[in-house]
Amino acid sequence: MTAAAAFAQGSEPHHAVPSGAAADERHARMRQAGAALPAIRFRDVVKVYGSGAAAFTALHGANLDIADNEFFTLLGPSGSGKTTLLRLLAGFEAVTSGEIHLFGAEIRDLPAERRPVNTVFQHYALFPHLTLAQNVAFGLKRLRQPAAQISARVAEMLALVHMEHLAERLPGQLSGGQQQRVALARALAPAPKVLLLDEPLSALDLKLRQAMREELQRLQRETGITFVFVTHDQDEALSMSDRIAVLSEGRIQQIGTPDDLYNRPHNRFVADFIGDTNLLEVTVLEADAGGARVRLSGGVDLPALTGAPVVPGSRASISVRPENVIVTEPGTGKLRAHLTGRSFLGASSLLTLALDDGSQITARRDNRLGRYPDTAAGAEVGIDFAPGALTVLAS
């Protein structure tokens, strides 16, 4: 079962499928050549669309390594360049400059149908005249797998996406969300070595999205497939990924584990884009490799960690997550504030607080009965922070 052949049948039916033996040999050579290298490597990759005055740079010198058997996510808002990176890797777009390596081999000029990857896009690309089972089986038949093995694999994949009861229906009889689930099942069926996924869960309802996240993680772990997943959904990225690259305006802002990105963002964009946060302006008093000491506008000095290098004497921002803001009794804590609003969120509440310097800060607290007194709007409270909760951001 080859990744190159699987790619050709997984999402673009018009692509030719290379012979199994040839694809196996090519993939083996690539794996052997790149045994000590990342599965995927981007080096100074630039992508420009158009020319002259109409030229638009979608990627600015992207550098990125993705390990073999890694669940890696490209995360960013619309137009950030994440799908462009995916399409360059798949071979659907040409690189303007730079290099792309797959298992140690430079693939910049390798046609899409010869790359050992499989791709699932937001569109479905199902064969309209074939049943769901036949769609999922199509690539496996092209790979000349035994009939019994094909039948078992088709049943397994349709069950994975909760579509086994519709196996004999045609794609035109399905909703958009159902078609996307079948497209995902077809791409996963050959168990490719690299799977590229461009927001494949976007058409699914919330409960099914959550179930599919767990199934995708399980499949990735058990099969050893390298997943490159594109999404704008932060919860999706944080819950599924080994590592994440955050993109904005064609530039990679930060690469790290979900914990790194959430708790140690490098800059304001990453801090603000990943979850909820408070951003407060400070002056950096001292800084070294271990952290910094900063001063708020009200004259309060606080210790902080550093997400990126900062310069003593400079103005900067600190990030602190709402769950790390501790509301205390009046006259206690590091800061004084007044409660200006409360949003009930079920298991937790979000409190809006005004500091003495006029800035606002939000605190998240759980709603366990009896744990907190009911504080009226306008009441004075103290503010403290959990240890290690403050991160100084690069400008």
Short mmCIF file of C-alpha atoms in Angstrom, two decimals:
data_model
loop_
_atom_site.label_atom_id
_atom_site.label_comp_id
_atom_site.label_asym_id
_atom_site.label_seq_id
_atom_site.Cartn_x
_atom_site.Cartn_y
_atom_site.Cartn_z
CA MET A 1 0.00 0.00 0.00
CA THR A 2 1.75 3.19 -1.13
CA ALA A 3 1.33 6.79 -0.16
CA ALA A 4 2.01 8.00 -3.70
CA ALA A 5 -0.71 5.83 -5.20
CA ALA A 6 -3.05 6.61 -2.36
CA PHE A 7 -2.60 10.34 -2.91
CA ALA A 8 -3.54 10.13 -6.55
CA GLN A 9 -6.86 8.43 -5.85
CA GLY A 10 -7.74 10.05 -2.55
CA SER A 11 -9.02 13.44 -3.61
CA GLU A 12 -8.37 14.14 -7.28
CA PRO A 13 -9.96 11.39 -9.42
CA HIS A 14 -8.51 12.71 -12.67
CA HIS A 15 -4.90 12.12 -11.57
CA ALA A 16 -3.19 9.01 -12.86
CA VAL A 17 -2.16 6.40 -10.31
CA PRO A 18 1.46 5.24 -10.60
CA SER A 19 2.04 1.50 -10.42
CA GLY A 20 2.26 0.07 -6.93
CA ALA A 21 5.78 -1.29 -7.41
CA ALA A 22 7.14 2.00 -8.76
CA ALA A 23 5.55 4.03 -6.00
CA ASP A 24 6.77 1.59 -3.34
CA GLU A 25 10.32 1.81 -4.66
CA ARG A 26 10.22 5.62 -4.84
CA HIS A 27 8.85 5.92 -1.33
CA ALA A 28 11.42 3.47 0.05
CA ARG A 29 14.23 5.52 -1.51
CA MET A 30 12.84 8.72 -0.03
CA ARG A 31 12.46 7.20 3.44
CA GLN A 32 15.98 5.74 3.33
CA ALA A 33 17.50 9.04 2.15
CA GLY A 34 15.65 11.03 4.81
CA ALA A 35 15.84 8.62 7.75
CA ALA A 36 17.56 11.24 9.93
CA LEU A 37 15.65 14.17 8.46
CA PRO A 38 12.16 15.56 9.02
CA ALA A 39 9.38 14.00 6.98
CA ILE A 40 8.60 17.45 5.54
CA ARG A 41 10.87 20.48 5.31
CA PHE A 42 10.13 23.95 3.95
CA ARG A 43 13.14 26.20 3.40
CA ASP A 44 12.70 29.91 2.59
CA VAL A 45 9.52 29.14 0.64
CA VAL A 46 7.96 32.14 -1.10
CA LYS A 47 4.73 32.07 -3.07
CA VAL A 48 3.71 35.06 -5.22
CA TYR A 49 0.49 35.16 -7.21
CA GLY A 50 0.30 37.40 -10.26
CA SER A 51 2.99 39.83 -11.41
CA GLY A 52 3.80 43.50 -11.57
CA ALA A 53 1.47 45.85 -9.76
CA ALA A 54 -1.05 43.02 -9.29
CA ALA A 55 1.46 40.71 -7.56
CA PHE A 56 0.40 39.34 -4.17
CA THR A 57 2.80 37.53 -1.84
CA ALA A 58 0.90 34.75 -0.08
CA LEU A 59 3.96 33.34 1.71
CA HIS A 60 7.05 35.23 2.88
CA GLY A 61 10.04 32.89 3.27
CA ALA A 62 8.38 30.08 5.24
CA ASN A 63 10.71 27.77 7.19
CA LEU A 64 9.17 24.70 8.77
CA ASP A 65 10.11 21.14 9.73
CA ILE A 66 7.48 18.43 10.33
CA ALA A 67 8.58 15.15 11.88
CA ASP A 68 7.61 11.72 10.61
CA ASN A 69 4.58 10.33 12.49
CA GLU A 70 3.60 13.80 13.75
CA PHE A 71 0.14 15.36 13.92
CA PHE A 72 1.04 18.86 12.77
CA THR A 73 -1.47 21.69 12.36
CA LEU A 74 -1.30 24.90 10.33
CA LEU A 75 -3.49 27.39 12.18
CA GLY A 76 -4.51 30.88 11.20
CA PRO A 77 -7.31 33.13 10.01
CA SER A 78 -8.56 33.24 6.43
CA GLY A 79 -5.85 34.49 4.06
CA SER A 80 -2.98 33.70 6.44
CA GLY A 81 -1.22 31.33 4.00
CA LYS A 82 -1.97 27.99 5.67
CA THR A 83 -3.79 26.45 2.68
CA THR A 84 -1.14 27.82 0.32
CA LEU A 85 1.49 25.87 2.27
CA LEU A 86 -0.62 22.74 1.98
CA ARG A 87 -1.16 23.16 -1.76
CA LEU A 88 2.55 23.73 -2.35
CA LEU A 89 3.31 20.49 -0.49
CA ALA A 90 0.67 18.60 -2.47
CA GLY A 91 2.01 19.97 -5.77
CA PHE A 92 -1.16 21.85 -6.72
CA GLU A 93 0.73 25.17 -6.73
CA ALA A 94 4.23 25.99 -7.96
CA VAL A 95 6.80 27.43 -5.56
CA THR A 96 8.03 30.91 -6.49
CA SER A 97 11.31 30.41 -4.63
CA GLY A 98 12.68 28.18 -1.90
CA GLU A 99 12.75 24.42 -1.40
CA ILE A 100 10.37 21.70 -0.21
CA HIS A 101 11.79 18.36 0.92
CA LEU A 102 9.81 15.18 1.53
CA PHE A 103 11.68 12.43 3.39
CA GLY A 104 14.95 14.06 2.34
CA ALA A 105 14.12 14.42 -1.37
CA GLU A 106 13.63 17.83 -3.01
CA ILE A 107 10.13 17.73 -4.54
CA ARG A 108 9.71 21.28 -5.79
CA ASP A 109 9.48 20.11 -9.41
CA LEU A 110 7.87 16.70 -8.74
CA PRO A 111 4.35 16.46 -10.26
CA ALA A 112 1.49 16.15 -7.80
CA GLU A 113 0.56 12.60 -8.85
CA ARG A 114 4.08 11.37 -8.06
CA ARG A 115 4.26 12.73 -4.53
CA PRO A 116 3.69 10.16 -1.76
CA VAL A 117 0.95 12.15 -0.06
CA ASN A 118 -2.82 12.06 0.01
CA THR A 119 -5.02 15.14 0.32
CA VAL A 120 -8.50 15.90 1.61
CA PHE A 121 -9.85 19.33 0.73
CA GLN A 122 -13.02 21.16 1.74
CA HIS A 123 -14.60 20.10 -1.55
CA TYR A 124 -15.63 16.50 -1.86
CA ALA A 125 -14.48 15.22 -5.30
CA LEU A 126 -16.56 12.04 -4.99
CA PHE A 127 -17.48 9.98 -8.05
CA PRO A 128 -21.19 10.77 -8.51
CA HIS A 129 -22.00 7.46 -10.27
CA LEU A 130 -20.44 5.24 -7.57
CA THR A 131 -21.96 4.27 -4.24
CA LEU A 132 -20.29 5.37 -1.03
CA ALA A 133 -18.74 1.94 -0.60
CA GLN A 134 -17.47 1.98 -4.17
CA ASN A 135 -16.00 5.45 -3.70
CA VAL A 136 -14.07 4.31 -0.64
CA ALA A 137 -12.98 1.12 -2.40
CA PHE A 138 -11.91 2.82 -5.63
CA GLY A 139 -8.27 3.49 -4.75
CA LEU A 140 -7.86 0.15 -3.01
CA LYS A 141 -8.95 -1.62 -6.19
CA ARG A 142 -6.47 0.42 -8.22
CA LEU A 143 -3.81 -0.83 -5.82
CA ARG A 144 -4.98 -4.40 -6.57
CA GLN A 145 -5.68 -5.35 -2.97
CA PRO A 146 -7.54 -8.63 -2.33
CA ALA A 147 -11.33 -8.35 -2.44
CA ALA A 148 -11.79 -9.54 1.16
CA GLN A 149 -9.26 -6.98 2.41
CA ILE A 150 -10.96 -4.22 0.43
CA SER A 151 -14.38 -5.14 1.80
CA ALA A 152 -13.11 -5.14 5.39
CA ARG A 153 -11.30 -1.83 4.97
CA VAL A 154 -14.32 -0.15 3.36
CA ALA A 155 -16.54 -1.30 6.22
CA GLU A 156 -13.99 -0.04 8.77
CA MET A 157 -13.69 3.39 7.14
CA LEU A 158 -17.44 3.89 6.72
CA ALA A 159 -17.95 2.93 10.35
CA LEU A 160 -15.23 5.40 11.34
CA VAL A 161 -17.23 8.27 9.86
CA HIS A 162 -20.60 6.83 10.96
CA MET A 163 -21.79 6.20 7.40
CA GLU A 164 -21.98 2.38 7.28
CA HIS A 165 -25.78 2.43 7.10
CA LEU A 166 -25.64 4.48 3.87
CA ALA A 167 -22.99 2.41 2.08
CA GLU A 168 -25.15 1.79 -1.01
CA ARG A 169 -26.28 5.36 -1.54
CA LEU A 170 -24.91 7.71 -4.19
CA PRO A 171 -23.13 10.96 -3.25
CA GLY A 172 -25.97 13.05 -4.71
CA GLN A 173 -28.31 11.58 -2.09
CA LEU A 174 -26.20 12.93 0.77
CA SER A 175 -25.88 16.26 2.54
CA GLY A 176 -22.68 18.25 2.22
CA GLY A 177 -21.50 17.12 5.64
CA GLN A 178 -22.09 13.47 4.76
CA GLN A 179 -20.19 13.84 1.49
CA GLN A 180 -17.21 15.31 3.35
CA ARG A 181 -17.19 12.36 5.72
CA VAL A 182 -17.08 9.93 2.79
CA ALA A 183 -14.26 11.92 1.17
CA LEU A 184 -12.32 11.63 4.42
CA ALA A 185 -12.98 7.89 4.60
CA ARG A 186 -11.74 7.44 1.02
CA ALA A 187 -8.53 9.35 1.70
CA LEU A 188 -7.81 7.38 4.88
CA ALA A 189 -8.57 3.98 3.37
CA PRO A 190 -5.12 3.38 1.78
CA ALA A 191 -3.35 4.48 5.03
CA PRO A 192 -0.95 6.90 3.28
CA LYS A 193 2.34 7.88 4.91
CA VAL A 194 1.51 11.59 4.68
CA LEU A 195 -2.04 12.88 4.85
CA LEU A 196 -2.87 16.53 4.13
CA LEU A 197 -6.20 17.76 5.48
CA ASP A 198 -7.62 21.18 4.61
CA GLU A 199 -10.39 21.77 7.19
CA PRO A 200 -11.99 18.35 6.53
CA LEU A 201 -14.25 18.57 9.59
CA SER A 202 -15.70 21.99 8.84
CA ALA A 203 -18.99 20.64 7.46
CA LEU A 204 -19.69 18.35 10.43
CA ASP A 205 -21.88 19.12 13.43
CA LEU A 206 -20.26 19.76 16.80
CA LYS A 207 -20.68 16.29 18.34
CA LEU A 208 -19.45 14.53 15.22
CA ARG A 209 -16.52 16.93 14.92
CA GLN A 210 -15.50 16.05 18.47
CA ALA A 211 -15.83 12.31 17.79
CA MET A 212 -13.86 12.60 14.55
CA ARG A 213 -11.06 14.49 16.31
CA GLU A 214 -10.57 11.53 18.61
CA GLU A 215 -10.76 9.05 15.73
CA LEU A 216 -8.23 11.00 13.66
CA GLN A 217 -5.85 11.11 16.62
CA ARG A 218 -6.23 7.38 17.19
CA LEU A 219 -5.70 6.56 13.53
CA GLN A 220 -2.63 8.77 13.34
CA ARG A 221 -1.08 7.12 16.37
CA GLU A 222 -1.85 3.55 15.32
CA THR A 223 -0.83 3.84 11.66
CA GLY A 224 2.16 6.15 11.93
CA ILE A 225 0.79 8.49 9.26
CA THR A 226 2.18 12.03 9.26
CA PHE A 227 -0.82 14.36 9.40
CA VAL A 228 -0.66 17.97 8.22
CA PHE A 229 -3.93 19.54 9.25
CA VAL A 230 -5.19 23.00 8.25
CA THR A 231 -7.79 24.80 10.37
CA HIS A 232 -8.86 28.20 11.64
CA ASP A 233 -10.46 26.56 14.69
CA GLN A 234 -8.24 27.06 17.75
CA ASP A 235 -9.97 24.40 19.86
CA GLU A 236 -9.53 21.90 17.04
CA ALA A 237 -5.82 22.70 16.77
CA LEU A 238 -5.14 22.67 20.50
CA SER A 239 -7.00 19.41 21.13
CA MET A 240 -5.55 17.37 18.26
CA SER A 241 -2.01 18.48 17.50
CA ASP A 242 1.46 17.42 18.53
CA ARG A 243 2.69 20.81 17.30
CA ILE A 244 1.13 23.84 15.65
CA ALA A 245 2.39 26.58 13.33
CA VAL A 246 0.44 29.83 13.72
CA LEU A 247 0.32 31.93 10.53
CA SER A 248 -0.74 35.50 9.84
CA GLU A 249 -0.48 37.46 6.58
CA GLY A 250 1.75 34.86 4.97
CA ARG A 251 4.26 34.63 7.81
CA ILE A 252 4.80 31.93 10.42
CA GLN A 253 4.36 33.68 13.77
CA GLN A 254 5.26 30.81 16.10
CA ILE A 255 5.74 27.04 16.07
CA GLY A 256 5.27 24.96 19.20
CA THR A 257 3.21 22.50 21.18
CA PRO A 258 -0.33 23.49 22.16
CA ASP A 259 0.95 24.15 25.68
CA ASP A 260 3.77 26.38 24.35
CA LEU A 261 1.45 28.47 22.21
CA TYR A 262 -1.22 28.86 24.86
CA ASN A 263 1.00 29.53 27.85
CA ARG A 264 4.10 31.07 26.22
CA PRO A 265 2.97 33.06 23.17
CA HIS A 266 5.75 35.00 21.44
CA ASN A 267 3.77 38.04 20.28
CA ARG A 268 0.43 39.81 20.53
CA PHE A 269 -1.05 38.06 17.51
CA VAL A 270 -0.43 34.55 18.87
CA ALA A 271 -1.57 35.51 22.38
CA ASP A 272 -4.77 37.09 21.08
CA PHE A 273 -5.55 34.47 18.42
CA ILE A 274 -5.06 31.40 20.62
CA GLY A 275 -7.90 31.47 23.14
CA ASP A 276 -8.90 34.39 25.37
CA THR A 277 -6.27 36.57 27.00
CA ASN A 278 -5.66 39.87 28.75
CA LEU A 279 -3.07 42.19 27.19
CA LEU A 280 -1.63 44.85 29.53
CA GLU A 281 0.96 47.51 28.67
CA VAL A 282 4.14 47.46 30.78
CA THR A 283 7.69 48.77 30.96
CA VAL A 284 10.39 46.09 31.05
CA LEU A 285 12.64 46.77 34.06
CA GLU A 286 14.90 43.73 33.87
CA ALA A 287 15.15 40.76 31.49
CA ASP A 288 17.31 37.68 31.09
CA ALA A 289 16.91 34.16 29.70
CA GLY A 290 14.87 33.12 32.72
CA GLY A 291 12.29 35.88 32.66
CA ALA A 292 11.70 39.57 33.33
CA ARG A 293 10.46 42.11 35.82
CA VAL A 294 7.89 44.56 34.50
CA ARG A 295 6.03 47.63 35.73
CA LEU A 296 2.39 48.36 35.05
CA SER A 297 1.26 51.91 34.35
CA GLY A 298 -0.02 52.16 37.91
CA GLY A 299 3.50 51.65 39.26
CA VAL A 300 3.08 48.01 40.34
CA ASP A 301 6.11 45.76 39.64
CA LEU A 302 5.48 42.14 38.67
CA PRO A 303 7.62 39.12 37.73
CA ALA A 304 6.95 37.63 34.30
CA LEU A 305 8.21 34.96 31.95
CA THR A 306 9.32 35.77 28.42
CA GLY A 307 7.88 34.23 25.29
CA ALA A 308 10.54 35.93 23.13
CA PRO A 309 13.61 38.13 23.78
CA VAL A 310 12.81 41.58 25.25
CA VAL A 311 14.97 44.60 25.99
CA PRO A 312 15.17 46.23 29.44
CA GLY A 313 13.77 49.75 29.38
CA SER A 314 11.43 49.03 26.46
CA ARG A 315 7.67 49.20 26.38
CA ALA A 316 5.96 45.84 25.89
CA SER A 317 2.76 43.92 26.49
CA ILE A 318 2.12 41.10 28.91
CA SER A 319 -0.38 38.32 28.33
CA VAL A 320 -2.31 36.65 31.13
CA ARG A 321 -5.12 34.16 30.56
CA PRO A 322 -8.45 34.84 32.34
CA GLU A 323 -8.29 31.57 34.28
CA ASN A 324 -4.98 32.74 35.80
CA VAL A 325 -6.46 36.00 37.11
CA ILE A 326 -7.42 35.49 40.76
CA VAL A 327 -10.12 37.70 42.29
CA THR A 328 -9.42 38.33 45.99
CA GLU A 329 -10.95 40.25 48.88
CA PRO A 330 -10.74 44.08 48.79
CA GLY A 331 -7.39 45.40 50.00
CA THR A 332 -5.55 42.18 49.10
CA GLY A 333 -3.75 41.01 45.97
CA LYS A 334 -1.32 42.89 43.73
CA LEU A 335 -3.86 45.20 42.08
CA ARG A 336 -7.13 46.90 42.93
CA ALA A 337 -10.13 46.70 40.63
CA HIS A 338 -13.89 47.16 40.47
CA LEU A 339 -16.29 44.59 39.07
CA THR A 340 -18.07 45.99 36.00
CA GLY A 341 -19.76 42.90 34.55
CA ARG A 342 -20.32 39.18 34.75
CA SER A 343 -21.14 36.65 32.00
CA PHE A 344 -22.54 33.31 33.15
CA LEU A 345 -21.13 30.48 30.99
CA GLY A 346 -22.50 27.45 32.81
CA ALA A 347 -19.55 25.73 34.41
CA SER A 348 -17.72 29.06 34.71
CA SER A 349 -18.32 32.80 34.74
CA LEU A 350 -16.32 35.53 33.04
CA LEU A 351 -15.82 38.61 35.22
CA THR A 352 -14.98 42.00 33.72
CA LEU A 353 -12.89 44.21 36.00
CA ALA A 354 -11.70 47.81 35.74
CA LEU A 355 -8.21 48.58 37.10
CA ASP A 356 -7.31 51.91 38.72
CA ASP A 357 -5.45 53.07 35.59
CA GLY A 358 -8.62 52.64 33.50
CA SER A 359 -7.62 49.43 31.74
CA GLN A 360 -9.85 46.35 31.82
CA ILE A 361 -9.04 42.79 32.72
CA THR A 362 -11.18 39.64 32.63
CA ALA A 363 -11.10 36.74 35.08
CA ARG A 364 -12.60 33.30 34.63
CA ARG A 365 -13.81 31.47 37.70
CA ASP A 366 -15.62 28.17 38.04
CA ASN A 367 -19.16 28.12 39.37
CA ARG A 368 -18.95 25.44 42.00
CA LEU A 369 -21.68 26.16 44.55
CA GLY A 370 -20.55 27.97 47.63
CA ARG A 371 -17.00 28.57 46.47
CA TYR A 372 -17.30 32.32 45.86
CA PRO A 373 -19.40 35.07 47.45
CA ASP A 374 -21.79 36.83 45.11
CA THR A 375 -20.10 40.15 44.30
CA ALA A 376 -22.30 43.03 43.14
CA ALA A 377 -21.46 45.16 40.13
CA GLY A 378 -19.25 48.09 41.12
CA ALA A 379 -17.81 46.32 44.15
CA GLU A 380 -14.11 46.69 44.87
CA VAL A 381 -11.98 43.53 44.67
CA GLY A 382 -8.31 42.62 44.70
CA ILE A 383 -6.48 41.05 41.77
CA ASP A 384 -3.70 38.47 41.99
CA PHE A 385 -2.13 36.17 39.42
CA ALA A 386 -1.30 32.47 39.39
CA PRO A 387 2.46 31.75 39.57
CA GLY A 388 4.09 31.95 36.13
CA ALA A 389 0.92 33.33 34.56
CA LEU A 390 2.40 36.53 33.06
CA THR A 391 4.25 36.36 29.75
CA VAL A 392 6.07 39.32 28.19
CA LEU A 393 5.44 39.51 24.46
CA ALA A 394 7.77 40.63 21.71
CA SER A 395 6.75 43.90 20.10
#
